[in-house]
Amino acid sequence: MQAPPPNFTNPVVKWVDSRLPVFTYLHKEYRGYPMPKNCNYFWSFGAMSGLVLVIMIITGIALAMNYTPHVDHAFESVERIMRDVNSGWLLRYMHMNGAHIFFMVVYIHIFRGLYYGSYKEPRELLWLLGIVILVLMMATAFMGYVLPWGQMSFWGATVITNLFSAIPFVGDSIVTWLWGGFSIDNPTLNRFFALHYLLPFVILGVVILHVAALHVVGSNNPTGIEPKSHHDTVPFHPYMTAKDGFAMGFFLLVYAYLVFFAPNALGHADNYIPADPMVTPAHIVPEWYFLAFYAILRAITFDVSIPFTGIVLIEAKLGGVIAMFGAIVVLALVPWLDSSKTRSASYRPIYFWFFWILVLNMAVLTWVGGQPAEGVYVIIAQLSTFYYFFHFLVLLPLLGKIERPKPLPRSISEPVLPTGGGPLPAGATAKPMDKA
Amino acid sequence: MAETSQGEKPQDESKRDFLYLSTAALAVVGAGYAIWPVINSMNPAADTLALATIDVDISAVEVGQAITVTWRGKPVFIRHRTEEEIAAAQVADMDDLPDPQTDEERTIVPQWLVMVGICTHLGCVPLGQQEGDEKGDYAGWFCPCHGSHYDTAGRIRRGPAPSNLEVPEYVFLDDANIRLG
Amino acid sequence: MKSFLMAAALALGVGVATLPAPAVQAAGEKPTPANQSWSFDGFFGTWDYASLQRGFQVYKEVCSSCHAMHLVSYRHLEMIGFSAEEVAAIADDYWVTDGPDEWGDLYEREALPTDRFASPFPNEQAARAANAGAYPVDLSVIAQARKYGPDYLYAFLQGFRDVPPEGIELRIGQYYNYYYGGAIGMPNMLWPDGIVYADGTEATVAQQAWDVTNFMMWTAEPHLQTRKQAGLGVMIFLIVLTAFLYAVKRKLWADVH
């Protein structure tokens, strides 16, 4: 299906468009943009994350107008928002739980990409921009968590900034520079607030690039084969807008449940205790969305040294930091690590299983990241960390060589046409997912 | 696609349009409800509103003296007027006033004049509260910024200010206490 | 098919969401308090105003001799059913520091409804000095700052034992609380008929603990009831909107083969 060419009748629209063709552009990118018609609801998570970003920015600006970034007033100003500011409790709970839901949506979005091979040629840059967004999101979420100045804020900030002290020679200077002092204190809170306000707009910029890059190469789809003609696609509007709209309605229900009925369920009670630099809470646990990476960080409990010489190459502390950042680096390198030409896991019988093992492994890492770093938990974390890297660095390059992909349909429309008598809903072409 | 929709009955089409319109209307209403808390959060918060009313003890202000208190972030002039001042304010000819108001309209009891001490021209604080202050040609208050002269009832008599000094809402709780706001 | 995909998406989302729930409780393990049925629980949760007012009385007559609640103002008490006059009378009983006056000195004055709850000690050091080194924490948001929230507070208030179990040594000024999980610098403060309720309710220990826990939940989140009531409206609206969006999607995609 194709969208009709732009035909503007409104004289104001015409006048503007002939001078600055914004309407022609919008028509091309959102009315005419051809979407493979077999995309399932996993393709709505991109639009959803865009919606959360907008909600986060709007509520964030309103909160910033009532927040005081000072160690003596931060906690109280947040509680003033909860008590005295009109609808302040709503804005704060929306912002707080928006962070949780943002990561949920984005993680599903990423796993969708991994399952359907959305990172493969020609979409490598699109994938890399996505990873940049993820890293920026993590930085923003981390700094935002510091702002209420509760115990978890303070000690989370202390632990994470101390990671940089693992860098040889200059580590301590870098940490002092990050803090603007000799511990987490008012200068740190001030700069975190400034950056927490800034970074979402940087994210917005990269999101625009992410979408622009997507619209150059076109969307992937559950079969992983490129659309052959306009018979394989539908115009983005109204088809995808309607589909995304329904998905968003569903997603808003989940979000509203969290905000109105379980606003603190995903948080930590300790963050309602004002920050105390003299007392560390018994268990410092990051928010759930960081637990997998936190587990990888803590899994490296051993020095890497040259055998029999006792010369330490990498101390455990540095090793943990390298592993944690490496976990994101290997994710960024997936387009070049995966040697298979077949995109969709639905046509890759072996990768299909390893994909789900990876999902399970991430769940294990997330779980173990919340457990104390002792005893059997350390072993589990180490095995899981090993498997994480094994998946990306060994399995992905290897599978493409040994796996025999199932035969691909000739076109997106093909799986439907032979059987097709009646008008099947478009999602029916996402048949391969039945196996999952 | 186009062919199929052409084949449909017009009835169907209007039903479809109704569905689209009502869904769009619902979404717009929802968005409106969602954005209101954001806008409303910029209105004065409960703690700010709670401080919008203050009680002032005026028992210590002697005849001929004035005090300045802060109310809603603004100076409020409370003057215990002398008999002469009251008389001067009461006899003023309405035709001479740029913003005609009788003295009775501006006070609850003649002895006490309560007003917001902000010049109605461009927001400066007029002189006249302290003993040695320049009080202007009408022995009331004088705004040094652009030369507005106010009389003993705080009415504008000469100068660029368009109206009299504002009288805030207040009540006498008893002889010695007033409540502003 | 489609519903299956939605289910998978939801399952994954929910799965991820519930994973971190088992936050850890290692050394010094605290017993899990019993799950109570509070009036503010659930989708239709509301405040029990009578209990909140009694709870304020318990806080005022028992807890406030050591524990501050500096995030709460007297005027907030109007939210739990006290009239403006009653609030003014309550505030009048307290003294707060204000100033400086025209001589540059701080002075004491009677509290106004707009003032925060007066604290029993001027600062943490003074509080520690008066309590054998222990710091009575601020109770403003305590119900959110403890795992199991109100269930824990209710159990804790009734968890004092005269004789500690084997192996736990109490120093001078220490007491044993089962639900705290060991020795604590706070003694049992609730006694049968330790206070006389203004509304005539029998002041058992359980009743006092129940009421003051209710009150602490309210001070922690005064807008809880508003939140739940608004939430119901929002959920109903979103269900209707989502149904409409689904109908639109179905209609549009009916053409797509």
Coordinates of C-alpha atoms in Angstrom, one line a residue, chain A residues 62-68 74-93, chain C residues 223:
Chain A
A62 CA 7.8 20.9 36.4
L63 CA 9.7 19.2 39.2
A64 CA 12.9 21.2 38.6
M65 CA 10.8 24.4 39.2
N66 CA 10.2 23.2 42.8
Y67 CA 13.4 21.3 43.5
T68 CA 16.4 22.8 45.4
A74 CA 17.1 18.6 48.5
F75 CA 15.3 16.0 50.6
E76 CA 13.0 18.5 52.1
S77 CA 12.2 20.2 48.7
V78 CA 11.2 16.8 47.3
E79 CA 9.0 16.2 50.3
R80 CA 7.5 19.7 49.9
I81 CA 6.7 18.6 46.3
M82 CA 5.0 15.6 47.8
R83 CA 3.0 17.6 50.3
D84 CA 2.4 21.2 49.3
V85 CA 3.0 21.7 45.6
N86 CA -0.2 21.3 43.6
S87 CA -0.3 17.8 42.1
G88 CA 3.4 17.6 43.1
W89 CA 2.9 14.0 44.3
L90 CA 1.6 13.0 40.9
L91 CA 4.4 14.7 39.0
R92 CA 7.0 13.2 41.2
Y93 CA 5.6 9.6 41.1
Chain C
H223 CA -2.0 12.5 49.5

